[in-house]
Amino acid sequence: MLDMLQELDRIGSKDFSSSFVAHLRLVTADDFAESDHRYHPRVVFSCTVLPEHCNRLGNMHGGATATLLDLCTSLALSLKPGGADAIGEHDGVANSGESHQGNEEGIGNDNDNVDDNDDDDGDVNDISSWRLLGVSRTLAVTYVRPAPSGTDVLIECEVVHAGRRLSSLRGILRRRSDGAVLATCEHGKVITDPPAPPSKL
């Protein structure tokens, strides 16, 4: 995951979420297995609400909140089994972002005909197919409390399900000072990546 973030920062990626990229910090990354022995990645990021993220009332704009949750929950898909040991050492790394918007070139790929049943059993141990993080299919955000400019926040992200084509992610935006919930989201994604070119071997 850090390789992806550092590359985005290096090339100066400019997309809809780029205003958050330089300000995200990776706090923790956990690739634990629950009693069902399935892989459930959880990642926590931190950042500070800046004036450019706010509305006229000086609170974080609803669209900015949705973008931040979209960005961070998508990044959880890039955490591979065993990767937490390496990633967890980088608390405070400011090289964060994601290629979600850049991948939407393929969003017109018969996306409306995705079958909810055209997926595997949801074993997120096979998360490798989400190399390019897919694109959003649904994003439901619930706003609980305002986040004024200058507020330090935590973004808790969990991969609930990741199949061959569909994934379900969950995010919670918290005020860092006391853990109060500011917003929550349920995020559904679909893979629209072009097929890999055939091998010449």
PDB file of C-alpha atoms in Angstrom:
ATOM      1  CA  MET A   1       0.000   0.000   0.000  1.00  0.00           C
ATOM      2  CA  LEU A   2       2.778   2.447   0.843  1.00  0.00           C
ATOM      3  CA  ASP A   3       4.350   1.916  -2.575  1.00  0.00           C
ATOM      4  CA  MET A   4       1.117   3.099  -4.193  1.00  0.00           C
ATOM      5  CA  LEU A   5       0.843   6.132  -1.934  1.00  0.00           C
ATOM      6  CA  GLN A   6       4.444   7.172  -2.388  1.00  0.00           C
ATOM      7  CA  GLU A   7       4.194   6.880  -6.168  1.00  0.00           C
ATOM      8  CA  LEU A   8       1.089   9.093  -6.240  1.00  0.00           C
ATOM      9  CA  ASP A   9       2.853  11.670  -4.116  1.00  0.00           C
ATOM     10  CA  ARG A  10       5.983  11.490  -6.285  1.00  0.00           C
ATOM     11  CA  ILE A  11       4.179  12.109  -9.575  1.00  0.00           C
ATOM     12  CA  GLY A  12       2.028  14.848  -8.030  1.00  0.00           C
ATOM     13  CA  SER A  13      -1.258  13.195  -8.936  1.00  0.00           C
ATOM     14  CA  LYS A  14      -3.961  15.841  -9.419  1.00  0.00           C
ATOM     15  CA  ASP A  15      -7.501  14.540  -9.197  1.00  0.00           C
ATOM     16  CA  PHE A  16     -10.646  15.185  -7.176  1.00  0.00           C
ATOM     17  CA  SER A  17      -9.121  13.727  -4.002  1.00  0.00           C
ATOM     18  CA  SER A  18      -5.618  15.167  -4.367  1.00  0.00           C
ATOM     19  CA  SER A  19      -6.227  17.901  -1.776  1.00  0.00           C
ATOM     20  CA  PHE A  20      -6.184  15.154   0.859  1.00  0.00           C
ATOM     21  CA  VAL A  21      -3.186  13.210  -0.442  1.00  0.00           C
ATOM     22  CA  ALA A  22      -0.372  15.207   1.149  1.00  0.00           C
ATOM     23  CA  HIS A  23      -2.207  15.497   4.461  1.00  0.00           C
ATOM     24  CA  LEU A  24      -3.115  11.864   5.180  1.00  0.00           C
ATOM     25  CA  ARG A  25      -1.107   9.962   7.789  1.00  0.00           C
ATOM     26  CA  LEU A  26      -1.153   6.188   8.138  1.00  0.00           C
ATOM     27  CA  VAL A  27      -1.782   5.374  11.804  1.00  0.00           C
ATOM     28  CA  THR A  28      -2.312   1.600  11.906  1.00  0.00           C
ATOM     29  CA  ALA A  29      -2.834  -1.308   9.531  1.00  0.00           C
ATOM     30  CA  ASP A  30      -4.165  -4.657  10.713  1.00  0.00           C
ATOM     31  CA  ASP A  31      -4.615  -7.788   8.616  1.00  0.00           C
ATOM     32  CA  PHE A  32      -6.133 -10.008  11.300  1.00  0.00           C
ATOM     33  CA  ALA A  33      -8.086 -13.206  10.653  1.00  0.00           C
ATOM     34  CA  GLU A  34     -11.350 -13.685  12.526  1.00  0.00           C
ATOM     35  CA  SER A  35     -12.692 -17.005  13.824  1.00  0.00           C
ATOM     36  CA  ASP A  36     -13.727 -17.889  10.271  1.00  0.00           C
ATOM     37  CA  HIS A  37     -10.026 -17.612   9.301  1.00  0.00           C
ATOM     38  CA  ARG A  38     -10.831 -15.069   6.638  1.00  0.00           C
ATOM     39  CA  TYR A  39      -8.748 -12.011   6.049  1.00  0.00           C
ATOM     40  CA  HIS A  40     -10.364  -8.757   7.205  1.00  0.00           C
ATOM     41  CA  PRO A  41      -8.089  -5.755   6.553  1.00  0.00           C
ATOM     42  CA  ARG A  42      -8.519  -2.722   8.795  1.00  0.00           C
ATOM     43  CA  VAL A  43      -6.634   0.516   8.276  1.00  0.00           C
ATOM     44  CA  VAL A  44      -6.705   3.812  10.193  1.00  0.00           C
ATOM     45  CA  PHE A  45      -5.622   7.141   8.708  1.00  0.00           C
ATOM     46  CA  SER A  46      -5.455  10.601  10.255  1.00  0.00           C
ATOM     47  CA  CYS A  47      -5.615  14.094   8.815  1.00  0.00           C
ATOM     48  CA  THR A  48      -6.564  17.658   9.710  1.00  0.00           C
ATOM     49  CA  VAL A  49      -9.593  19.445   8.264  1.00  0.00           C
ATOM     50  CA  LEU A  50      -8.286  22.379   6.209  1.00  0.00           C
ATOM     51  CA  PRO A  51     -10.116  25.531   5.053  1.00  0.00           C
ATOM     52  CA  GLU A  52     -10.320  24.213   1.473  1.00  0.00           C
ATOM     53  CA  HIS A  53     -12.322  21.230   2.769  1.00  0.00           C
ATOM     54  CA  CYS A  54     -14.951  23.450   4.421  1.00  0.00           C
ATOM     55  CA  ASN A  55     -18.250  25.100   3.558  1.00  0.00           C
ATOM     56  CA  ARG A  56     -19.255  28.702   4.246  1.00  0.00           C
ATOM     57  CA  LEU A  57     -19.976  27.833   7.884  1.00  0.00           C
ATOM     58  CA  GLY A  58     -16.379  26.755   8.388  1.00  0.00           C
ATOM     59  CA  ASN A  59     -17.248  23.069   8.766  1.00  0.00           C
ATOM     60  CA  MET A  60     -16.067  20.208   6.583  1.00  0.00           C
ATOM     61  CA  HIS A  61     -18.224  20.125   3.441  1.00  0.00           C
ATOM     62  CA  GLY A  62     -20.379  17.038   2.976  1.00  0.00           C
ATOM     63  CA  GLY A  63     -18.788  16.381  -0.400  1.00  0.00           C
ATOM     64  CA  ALA A  64     -15.307  16.581   1.094  1.00  0.00           C
ATOM     65  CA  THR A  65     -16.333  14.158   3.844  1.00  0.00           C
ATOM     66  CA  ALA A  66     -17.640  11.705   1.245  1.00  0.00           C
ATOM     67  CA  THR A  67     -14.460  12.044  -0.822  1.00  0.00           C
ATOM     68  CA  LEU A  68     -12.232  11.420   2.191  1.00  0.00           C
ATOM     69  CA  LEU A  69     -14.189   8.312   3.192  1.00  0.00           C
ATOM     70  CA  ASP A  70     -14.197   7.076  -0.430  1.00  0.00           C
ATOM     71  CA  LEU A  71     -10.445   7.594  -0.670  1.00  0.00           C
ATOM     72  CA  CYS A  72      -9.494   5.919   2.591  1.00  0.00           C
ATOM     73  CA  THR A  73     -11.841   2.937   2.427  1.00  0.00           C
ATOM     74  CA  SER A  74     -10.610   2.232  -1.112  1.00  0.00           C
ATOM     75  CA  LEU A  75      -7.021   2.205   0.120  1.00  0.00           C
ATOM     76  CA  ALA A  76      -7.873  -0.576   2.564  1.00  0.00           C
ATOM     77  CA  LEU A  77      -8.208  -2.859  -0.477  1.00  0.00           C
ATOM     78  CA  SER A  78      -4.491  -2.457  -1.174  1.00  0.00           C
ATOM     79  CA  LEU A  79      -3.448  -4.005   2.152  1.00  0.00           C
ATOM     80  CA  LYS A  80      -2.339  -7.554   1.408  1.00  0.00           C
ATOM     81  CA  PRO A  81      -2.071 -10.422   3.913  1.00  0.00           C
ATOM     82  CA  GLY A  82       1.105 -10.072   5.933  1.00  0.00           C
ATOM     83  CA  GLY A  83       1.496  -6.456   4.904  1.00  0.00           C
ATOM     84  CA  ALA A  84       0.582  -4.958   8.246  1.00  0.00           C
ATOM     85  CA  ASP A  85       3.961  -5.772   9.787  1.00  0.00           C
ATOM     86  CA  ALA A  86       5.696  -3.572   7.234  1.00  0.00           C
ATOM     87  CA  ILE A  87       3.062  -0.873   7.030  1.00  0.00           C
ATOM     88  CA  GLY A  88       2.579  -0.490  10.765  1.00  0.00           C
ATOM     89  CA  GLU A  89       6.118   0.803  11.154  1.00  0.00           C
ATOM     90  CA  HIS A  90       5.263   3.940   9.165  1.00  0.00           C
ATOM     91  CA  ASP A  91       3.008   5.744  11.641  1.00  0.00           C
ATOM     92  CA  GLY A  92       3.023   9.368  10.589  1.00  0.00           C
ATOM     93  CA  VAL A  93       3.914   8.835   6.928  1.00  0.00           C
ATOM     94  CA  ALA A  94       2.434  11.696   4.909  1.00  0.00           C
ATOM     95  CA  ASN A  95       2.534  10.018   1.500  1.00  0.00           C
ATOM     96  CA  SER A  96      -1.092   8.993   1.113  1.00  0.00           C
ATOM     97  CA  GLY A  97      -3.631   8.994  -1.689  1.00  0.00           C
ATOM     98  CA  GLU A  98      -5.324   6.609  -4.085  1.00  0.00           C
ATOM     99  CA  SER A  99      -5.825   6.029  -7.758  1.00  0.00           C
ATOM    100  CA  HIS A 100      -9.598   5.640  -7.625  1.00  0.00           C
ATOM    101  CA  GLN A 101     -10.436   8.605  -9.810  1.00  0.00           C
ATOM    102  CA  GLY A 102      -7.782   7.752 -12.372  1.00  0.00           C
ATOM    103  CA  ASN A 103      -9.245   4.265 -12.713  1.00  0.00           C
ATOM    104  CA  GLU A 104     -12.655   5.582 -13.680  1.00  0.00           C
ATOM    105  CA  GLU A 105     -11.639   5.711 -17.332  1.00  0.00           C
ATOM    106  CA  GLY A 106     -13.267   2.292 -17.529  1.00  0.00           C
ATOM    107  CA  ILE A 107     -16.457   3.256 -15.709  1.00  0.00           C
ATOM    108  CA  GLY A 108     -18.473   2.931 -18.894  1.00  0.00           C
ATOM    109  CA  ASN A 109     -17.618  -0.763 -19.242  1.00  0.00           C
ATOM    110  CA  ASP A 110     -21.156  -2.171 -19.057  1.00  0.00           C
ATOM    111  CA  ASN A 111     -21.146  -1.175 -15.405  1.00  0.00           C
ATOM    112  CA  ASP A 112     -24.945  -1.038 -15.242  1.00  0.00           C
ATOM    113  CA  ASN A 113     -25.197  -4.760 -15.949  1.00  0.00           C
ATOM    114  CA  VAL A 114     -23.189  -5.997 -12.980  1.00  0.00           C
ATOM    115  CA  ASP A 115     -24.928  -9.000 -11.422  1.00  0.00           C
ATOM    116  CA  ASP A 116     -24.910  -8.996  -7.626  1.00  0.00           C
ATOM    117  CA  ASN A 117     -24.571 -12.780  -7.718  1.00  0.00           C
ATOM    118  CA  ASP A 118     -21.646 -12.751 -10.148  1.00  0.00           C
ATOM    119  CA  ASP A 119     -19.079 -12.988  -7.395  1.00  0.00           C
ATOM    120  CA  ASP A 120     -17.296 -15.577  -5.305  1.00  0.00           C
ATOM    121  CA  ASP A 121     -17.991 -16.460  -1.676  1.00  0.00           C
ATOM    122  CA  GLY A 122     -16.464 -13.223  -0.439  1.00  0.00           C
ATOM    123  CA  ASP A 123     -13.244 -14.658   0.925  1.00  0.00           C
ATOM    124  CA  VAL A 124     -11.118 -11.554   1.218  1.00  0.00           C
ATOM    125  CA  ASN A 125      -7.966 -13.651   1.368  1.00  0.00           C
ATOM    126  CA  ASP A 126      -7.964 -13.273  -2.423  1.00  0.00           C
ATOM    127  CA  ILE A 127      -7.677  -9.493  -2.398  1.00  0.00           C
ATOM    128  CA  SER A 128      -5.049  -9.478  -5.163  1.00  0.00           C
ATOM    129  CA  SER A 129      -7.657  -8.868  -7.884  1.00  0.00           C
ATOM    130  CA  TRP A 130      -8.184  -5.365  -6.439  1.00  0.00           C
ATOM    131  CA  ARG A 131      -4.762  -4.157  -7.548  1.00  0.00           C
ATOM    132  CA  LEU A 132      -6.233  -0.990  -9.151  1.00  0.00           C
ATOM    133  CA  LEU A 133      -8.885  -0.577  -6.405  1.00  0.00           C
ATOM    134  CA  GLY A 134     -11.893  -0.635  -8.760  1.00  0.00           C
ATOM    135  CA  VAL A 135     -14.518   2.139  -8.907  1.00  0.00           C
ATOM    136  CA  SER A 136     -17.400   3.113  -6.653  1.00  0.00           C
ATOM    137  CA  ARG A 137     -20.773   1.498  -7.197  1.00  0.00           C
ATOM    138  CA  THR A 138     -22.515   2.850  -4.097  1.00  0.00           C
ATOM    139  CA  LEU A 139     -21.470   5.285  -1.372  1.00  0.00           C
ATOM    140  CA  ALA A 140     -23.872   5.932   1.506  1.00  0.00           C
ATOM    141  CA  VAL A 141     -22.648   8.548   3.984  1.00  0.00           C
ATOM    142  CA  THR A 142     -24.339   9.386   7.289  1.00  0.00           C
ATOM    143  CA  TYR A 143     -23.339  12.734   8.794  1.00  0.00           C
ATOM    144  CA  VAL A 144     -23.427  12.815  12.603  1.00  0.00           C
ATOM    145  CA  ARG A 145     -21.504  15.891  13.791  1.00  0.00           C
ATOM    146  CA  PRO A 146     -19.778  18.856  12.112  1.00  0.00           C
ATOM    147  CA  ALA A 147     -15.997  18.912  11.746  1.00  0.00           C
ATOM    148  CA  PRO A 148     -14.797  22.529  11.941  1.00  0.00           C
ATOM    149  CA  SER A 149     -11.651  23.670  10.165  1.00  0.00           C
ATOM    150  CA  GLY A 150      -8.596  22.667  12.162  1.00  0.00           C
ATOM    151  CA  THR A 151     -10.155  19.491  13.581  1.00  0.00           C
ATOM    152  CA  ASP A 152      -7.845  16.476  13.712  1.00  0.00           C
ATOM    153  CA  VAL A 153      -9.734  13.402  12.533  1.00  0.00           C
ATOM    154  CA  LEU A 154      -9.248   9.648  12.283  1.00  0.00           C
ATOM    155  CA  ILE A 155     -10.622   7.582   9.404  1.00  0.00           C
ATOM    156  CA  GLU A 156     -11.200   3.937  10.362  1.00  0.00           C
ATOM    157  CA  CYS A 157     -11.603   1.634   7.359  1.00  0.00           C
ATOM    158  CA  GLU A 158     -12.575  -2.025   7.100  1.00  0.00           C
ATOM    159  CA  VAL A 159     -12.886  -4.443   4.194  1.00  0.00           C
ATOM    160  CA  VAL A 160     -16.108  -6.297   4.986  1.00  0.00           C
ATOM    161  CA  HIS A 161     -16.176  -8.322   1.762  1.00  0.00           C
ATOM    162  CA  ALA A 162     -13.945  -8.543  -1.298  1.00  0.00           C
ATOM    163  CA  GLY A 163     -14.835 -10.960  -4.061  1.00  0.00           C
ATOM    164  CA  ARG A 164     -13.673 -11.343  -7.624  1.00  0.00           C
ATOM    165  CA  ARG A 165     -15.676  -8.335  -8.882  1.00  0.00           C
ATOM    166  CA  LEU A 166     -17.489  -6.723  -5.954  1.00  0.00           C
ATOM    167  CA  SER A 167     -16.363  -5.401  -2.596  1.00  0.00           C
ATOM    168  CA  SER A 168     -18.072  -3.926   0.450  1.00  0.00           C
ATOM    169  CA  LEU A 169     -16.202  -1.462   2.656  1.00  0.00           C
ATOM    170  CA  ARG A 170     -17.032   0.385   5.862  1.00  0.00           C
ATOM    171  CA  GLY A 171     -15.644   3.672   7.149  1.00  0.00           C
ATOM    172  CA  ILE A 172     -15.963   5.762  10.311  1.00  0.00           C
ATOM    173  CA  LEU A 173     -14.752   9.357  10.580  1.00  0.00           C
ATOM    174  CA  ARG A 174     -13.931  10.268  14.198  1.00  0.00           C
ATOM    175  CA  ARG A 175     -12.760  13.346  16.035  1.00  0.00           C
ATOM    176  CA  ARG A 176      -9.289  12.423  17.215  1.00  0.00           C
ATOM    177  CA  SER A 177      -9.440  14.288  20.528  1.00  0.00           C
ATOM    178  CA  ASP A 178     -12.288  12.247  22.019  1.00  0.00           C
ATOM    179  CA  GLY A 179     -13.244   9.574  19.479  1.00  0.00           C
ATOM    180  CA  ALA A 180     -16.644  11.116  18.744  1.00  0.00           C
ATOM    181  CA  VAL A 181     -18.196   9.846  15.507  1.00  0.00           C
ATOM    182  CA  LEU A 182     -18.474  12.573  12.857  1.00  0.00           C
ATOM    183  CA  ALA A 183     -19.661  10.478   9.904  1.00  0.00           C
ATOM    184  CA  THR A 184     -19.966   6.878   8.755  1.00  0.00           C
ATOM    185  CA  CYS A 185     -20.108   5.267   5.332  1.00  0.00           C
ATOM    186  CA  GLU A 186     -20.966   2.044   3.537  1.00  0.00           C
ATOM    187  CA  HIS A 187     -18.997   1.834   0.292  1.00  0.00           C
ATOM    188  CA  GLY A 188     -19.578  -0.665  -2.514  1.00  0.00           C
ATOM    189  CA  LYS A 189     -17.041  -1.076  -5.324  1.00  0.00           C
ATOM    190  CA  VAL A 190     -16.796  -2.992  -8.576  1.00  0.00           C
ATOM    191  CA  ILE A 191     -13.798  -3.958 -10.700  1.00  0.00           C
ATOM    192  CA  THR A 192     -13.843  -2.439 -14.189  1.00  0.00           C
ATOM    193  CA  ASP A 193     -10.193  -3.070 -14.996  1.00  0.00           C
ATOM    194  CA  PRO A 194      -9.425  -4.066 -18.592  1.00  0.00           C
ATOM    195  CA  PRO A 195      -8.398  -7.707 -19.007  1.00  0.00           C
ATOM    196  CA  ALA A 196      -4.709  -8.444 -18.691  1.00  0.00           C
ATOM    197  CA  PRO A 197      -2.937  -8.766 -22.068  1.00  0.00           C
ATOM    198  CA  PRO A 198      -2.317 -12.366 -23.148  1.00  0.00           C
ATOM    199  CA  SER A 199       1.089 -13.785 -22.380  1.00  0.00           C
ATOM    200  CA  LYS A 200       3.505 -14.063 -25.310  1.00  0.00           C
ATOM    201  CA  LEU A 201       5.181 -17.114 -23.811  1.00  0.00           C
TER     202      LEU A 201
END
